PDB file of C-alpha atoms in Angstrom:
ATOM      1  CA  UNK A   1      45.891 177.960 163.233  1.00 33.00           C
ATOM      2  CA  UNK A   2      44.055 176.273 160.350  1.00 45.00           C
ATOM      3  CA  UNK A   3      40.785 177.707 159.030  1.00 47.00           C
ATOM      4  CA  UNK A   4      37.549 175.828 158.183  1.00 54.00           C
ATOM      5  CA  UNK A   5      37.956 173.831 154.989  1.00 72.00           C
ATOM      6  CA  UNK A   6      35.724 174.191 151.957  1.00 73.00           C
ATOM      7  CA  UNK A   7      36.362 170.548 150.628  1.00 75.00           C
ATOM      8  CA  UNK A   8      34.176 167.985 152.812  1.00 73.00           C
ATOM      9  CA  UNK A   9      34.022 164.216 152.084  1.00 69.00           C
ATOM     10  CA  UNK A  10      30.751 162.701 150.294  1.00 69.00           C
ATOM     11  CA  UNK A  11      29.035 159.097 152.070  1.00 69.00           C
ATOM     12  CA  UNK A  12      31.208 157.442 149.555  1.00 72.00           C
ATOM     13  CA  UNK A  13      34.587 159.231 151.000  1.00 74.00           C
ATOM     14  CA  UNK A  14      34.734 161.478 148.128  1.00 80.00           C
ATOM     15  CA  UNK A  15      36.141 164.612 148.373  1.00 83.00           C
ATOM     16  CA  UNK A  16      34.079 167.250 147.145  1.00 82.00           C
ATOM     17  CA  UNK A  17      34.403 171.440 147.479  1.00 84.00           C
ATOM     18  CA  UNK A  18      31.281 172.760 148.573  1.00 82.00           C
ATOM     19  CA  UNK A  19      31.565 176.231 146.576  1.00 81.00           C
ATOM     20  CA  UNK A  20      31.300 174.166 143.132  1.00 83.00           C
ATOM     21  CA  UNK A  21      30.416 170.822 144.437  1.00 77.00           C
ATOM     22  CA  UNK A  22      32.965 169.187 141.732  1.00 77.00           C
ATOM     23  CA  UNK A  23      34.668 166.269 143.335  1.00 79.00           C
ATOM     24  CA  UNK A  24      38.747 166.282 143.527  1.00 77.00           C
ATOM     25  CA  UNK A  25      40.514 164.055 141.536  1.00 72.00           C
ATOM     26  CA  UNK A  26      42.390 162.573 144.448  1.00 75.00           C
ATOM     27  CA  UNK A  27      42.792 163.539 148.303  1.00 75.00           C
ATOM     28  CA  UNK A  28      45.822 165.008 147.897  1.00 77.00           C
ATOM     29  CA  UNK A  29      46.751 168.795 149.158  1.00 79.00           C
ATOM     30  CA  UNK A  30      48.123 169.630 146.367  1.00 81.00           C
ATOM     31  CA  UNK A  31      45.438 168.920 144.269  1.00 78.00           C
ATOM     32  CA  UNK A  32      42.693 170.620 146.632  1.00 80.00           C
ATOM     33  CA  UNK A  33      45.273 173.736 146.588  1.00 81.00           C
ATOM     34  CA  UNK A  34      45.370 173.542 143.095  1.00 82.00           C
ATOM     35  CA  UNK A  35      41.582 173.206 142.866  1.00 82.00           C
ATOM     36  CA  UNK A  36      41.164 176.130 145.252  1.00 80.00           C
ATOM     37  CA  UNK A  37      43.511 178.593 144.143  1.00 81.00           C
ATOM     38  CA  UNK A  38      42.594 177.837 140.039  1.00 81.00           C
ATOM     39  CA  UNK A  39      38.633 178.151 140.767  1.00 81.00           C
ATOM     40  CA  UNK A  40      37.932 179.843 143.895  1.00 80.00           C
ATOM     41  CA  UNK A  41      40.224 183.266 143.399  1.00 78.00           C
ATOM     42  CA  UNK A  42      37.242 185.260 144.139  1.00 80.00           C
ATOM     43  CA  UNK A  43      36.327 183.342 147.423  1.00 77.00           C
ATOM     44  CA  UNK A  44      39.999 184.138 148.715  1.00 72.00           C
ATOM     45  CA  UNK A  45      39.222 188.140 149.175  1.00 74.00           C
ATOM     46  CA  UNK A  46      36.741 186.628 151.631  1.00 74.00           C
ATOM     47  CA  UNK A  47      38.563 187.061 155.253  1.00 73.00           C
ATOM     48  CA  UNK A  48      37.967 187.176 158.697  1.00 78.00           C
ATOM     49  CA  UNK A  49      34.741 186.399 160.536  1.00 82.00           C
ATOM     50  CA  UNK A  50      32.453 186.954 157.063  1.00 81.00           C
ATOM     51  CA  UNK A  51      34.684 183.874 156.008  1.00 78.00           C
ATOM     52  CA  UNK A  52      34.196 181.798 158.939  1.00 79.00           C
ATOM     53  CA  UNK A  53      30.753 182.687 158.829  1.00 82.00           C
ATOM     54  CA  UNK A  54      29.969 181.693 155.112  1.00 83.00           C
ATOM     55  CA  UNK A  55      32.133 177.933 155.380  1.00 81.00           C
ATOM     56  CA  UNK A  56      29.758 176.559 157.711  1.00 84.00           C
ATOM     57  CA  UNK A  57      26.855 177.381 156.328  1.00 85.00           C
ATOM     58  CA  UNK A  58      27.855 176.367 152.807  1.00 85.00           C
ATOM     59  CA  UNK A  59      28.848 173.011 154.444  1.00 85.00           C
ATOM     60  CA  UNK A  60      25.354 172.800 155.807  1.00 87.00           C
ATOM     61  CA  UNK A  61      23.993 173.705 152.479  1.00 86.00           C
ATOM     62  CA  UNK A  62      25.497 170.326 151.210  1.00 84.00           C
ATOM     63  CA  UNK A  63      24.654 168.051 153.690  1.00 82.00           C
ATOM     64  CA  UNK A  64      20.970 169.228 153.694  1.00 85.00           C
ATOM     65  CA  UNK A  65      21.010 168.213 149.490  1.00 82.00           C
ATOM     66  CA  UNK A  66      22.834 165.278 150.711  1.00 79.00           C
ATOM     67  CA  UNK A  67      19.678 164.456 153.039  1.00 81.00           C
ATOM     68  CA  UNK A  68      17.534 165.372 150.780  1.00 78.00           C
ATOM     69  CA  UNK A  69      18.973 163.049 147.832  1.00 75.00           C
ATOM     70  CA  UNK A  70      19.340 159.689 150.060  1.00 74.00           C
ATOM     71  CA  UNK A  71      15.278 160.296 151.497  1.00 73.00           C
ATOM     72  CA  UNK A  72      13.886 160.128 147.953  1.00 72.00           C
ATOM     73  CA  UNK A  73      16.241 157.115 146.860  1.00 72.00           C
ATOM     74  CA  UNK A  74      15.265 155.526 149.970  1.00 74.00           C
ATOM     75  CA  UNK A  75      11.387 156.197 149.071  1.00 77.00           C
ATOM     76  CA  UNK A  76      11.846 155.067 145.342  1.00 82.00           C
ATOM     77  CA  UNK A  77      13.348 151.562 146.635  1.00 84.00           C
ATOM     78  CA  UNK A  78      10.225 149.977 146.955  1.00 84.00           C
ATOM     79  CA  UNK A  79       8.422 151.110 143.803  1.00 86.00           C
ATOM     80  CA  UNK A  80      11.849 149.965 142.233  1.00 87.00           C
ATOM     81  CA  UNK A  81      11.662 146.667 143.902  1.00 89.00           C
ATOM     82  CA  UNK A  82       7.995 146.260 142.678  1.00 89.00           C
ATOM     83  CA  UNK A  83       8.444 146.837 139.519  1.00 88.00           C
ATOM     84  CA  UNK A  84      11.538 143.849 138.818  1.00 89.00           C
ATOM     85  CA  UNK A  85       9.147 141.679 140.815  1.00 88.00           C
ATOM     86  CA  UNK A  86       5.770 142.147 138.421  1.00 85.00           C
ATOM     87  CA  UNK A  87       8.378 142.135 135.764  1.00 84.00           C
ATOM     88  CA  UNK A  88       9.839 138.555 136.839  1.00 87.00           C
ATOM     89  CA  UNK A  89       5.929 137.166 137.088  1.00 84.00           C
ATOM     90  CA  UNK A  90       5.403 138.656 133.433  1.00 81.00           C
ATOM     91  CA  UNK A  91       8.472 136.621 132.138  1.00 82.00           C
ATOM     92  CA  UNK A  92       7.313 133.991 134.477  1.00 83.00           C
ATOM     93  CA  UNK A  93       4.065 133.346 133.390  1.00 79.00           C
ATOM     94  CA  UNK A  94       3.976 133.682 129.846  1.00 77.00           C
ATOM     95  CA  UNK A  95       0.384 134.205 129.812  1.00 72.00           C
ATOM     96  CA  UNK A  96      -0.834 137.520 127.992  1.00 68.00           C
ATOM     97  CA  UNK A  97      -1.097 140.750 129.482  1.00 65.00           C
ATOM     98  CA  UNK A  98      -4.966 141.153 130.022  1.00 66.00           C
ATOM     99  CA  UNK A  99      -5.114 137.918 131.737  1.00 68.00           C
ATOM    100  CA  UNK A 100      -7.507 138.930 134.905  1.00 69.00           C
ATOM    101  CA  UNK A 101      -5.564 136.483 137.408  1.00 74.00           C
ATOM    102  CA  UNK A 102      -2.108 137.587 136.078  1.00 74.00           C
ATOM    103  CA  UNK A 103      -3.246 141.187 136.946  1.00 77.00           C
ATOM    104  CA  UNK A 104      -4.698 140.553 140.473  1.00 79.00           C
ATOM    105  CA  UNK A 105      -1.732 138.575 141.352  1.00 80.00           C
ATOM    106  CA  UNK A 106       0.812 141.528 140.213  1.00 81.00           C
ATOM    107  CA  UNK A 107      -1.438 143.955 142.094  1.00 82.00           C
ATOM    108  CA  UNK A 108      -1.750 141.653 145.196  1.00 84.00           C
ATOM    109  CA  UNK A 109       2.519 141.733 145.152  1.00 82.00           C
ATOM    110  CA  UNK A 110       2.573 145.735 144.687  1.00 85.00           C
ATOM    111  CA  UNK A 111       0.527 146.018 147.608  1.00 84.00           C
ATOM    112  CA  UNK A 112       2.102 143.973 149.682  1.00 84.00           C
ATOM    113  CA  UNK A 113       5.494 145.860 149.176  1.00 83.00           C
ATOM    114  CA  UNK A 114       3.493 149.512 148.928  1.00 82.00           C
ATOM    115  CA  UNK A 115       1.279 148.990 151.464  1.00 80.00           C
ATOM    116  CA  UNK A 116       1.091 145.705 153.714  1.00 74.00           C
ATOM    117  CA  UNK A 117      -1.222 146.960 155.868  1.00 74.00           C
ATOM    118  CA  UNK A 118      -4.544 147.575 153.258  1.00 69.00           C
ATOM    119  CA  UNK A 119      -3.588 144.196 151.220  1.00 63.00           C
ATOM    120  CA  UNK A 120      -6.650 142.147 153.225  1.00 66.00           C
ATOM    121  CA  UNK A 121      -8.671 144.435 152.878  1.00 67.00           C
ATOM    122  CA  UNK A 122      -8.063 145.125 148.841  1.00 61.00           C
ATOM    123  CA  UNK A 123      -8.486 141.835 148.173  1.00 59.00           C
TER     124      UNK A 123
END
C-alpha cells in the first residue's frame, strides 16, 4: 500500500512538495524521488502513524497559504482596475493634474468600482 504523498499539485497543475514548497521540474517519479530522497533525508526517519499524522497537516498548511494568497489578489483586483482606469482618463484628457473636474470625475470612477453603493450619495 502507498503512503500519503508530500508533493501536491498548485491551481496551475504544478507540482510542488509541501516540506520546501519548491516546485518539481517536471511530473515525473523520478524526479519527485530524486527531489525527495536528495532534500528530505531527514523527513524519511519519520515512520508510522507520526508520519501519517504530519502529511496531512502539512498539506493543509499549504492550501490554507494557498487561500490566503488568492483572497488578497482577489481584493487588490479592483484597486488595480481603478487605478489603469484614472490612468487612461489622465492620458485621455490631457488637461493638468489640479484640474477640479478632472479630479471629481476620477474620484466619481474609483467609487463606482470601490464602492457603488455610496457613489449618489458622495456626489
Amino acid at each position: 500500500m502507498r503512503g500519503p504523498t508530500t508533493m501536491v499539485n498548485n491551481k496551475q497543475g504544478d507540482v510542488i512538495c509541501v516540506l520546501c514548497y519548491s516546485t518539481a521540474a517536471a511530473a515525473k517519479i523520478s524526479n519527485l524521488k530524486g527531489h525527495y530522497e536528495s532534500k528530505h533525508k531527514d523527513f524519511q526517519s519519520i515512520v508510522g502513524e507520526e508520519r501519517t499524522a504530519k502529511i496531512p497537516s502539512l498539506v493543509r498548511s499549504f492550501n490554507q497559504q494557498q487561500k490566503v494568497f488568492t483572497m488578497l489578489s482577489v481584493e487588490f483586483e479592483p484597486l488595480c482596475e481603478v487605478s489603469y482606469d484614472i490612468s487612461l482618463m489622465i492620458a485621455e484628457s490631457g488637461r493638468p493634474l489640479f484640474d477640479g473636474d478632472y479630479l471629481k470625475n476620477s474620484m466619481k470612477a474609483a467609487s463606482k468600482k470601490l464602492c457603488p453603493y455610496d457613489t449618489n450619495k458622495l456626489f
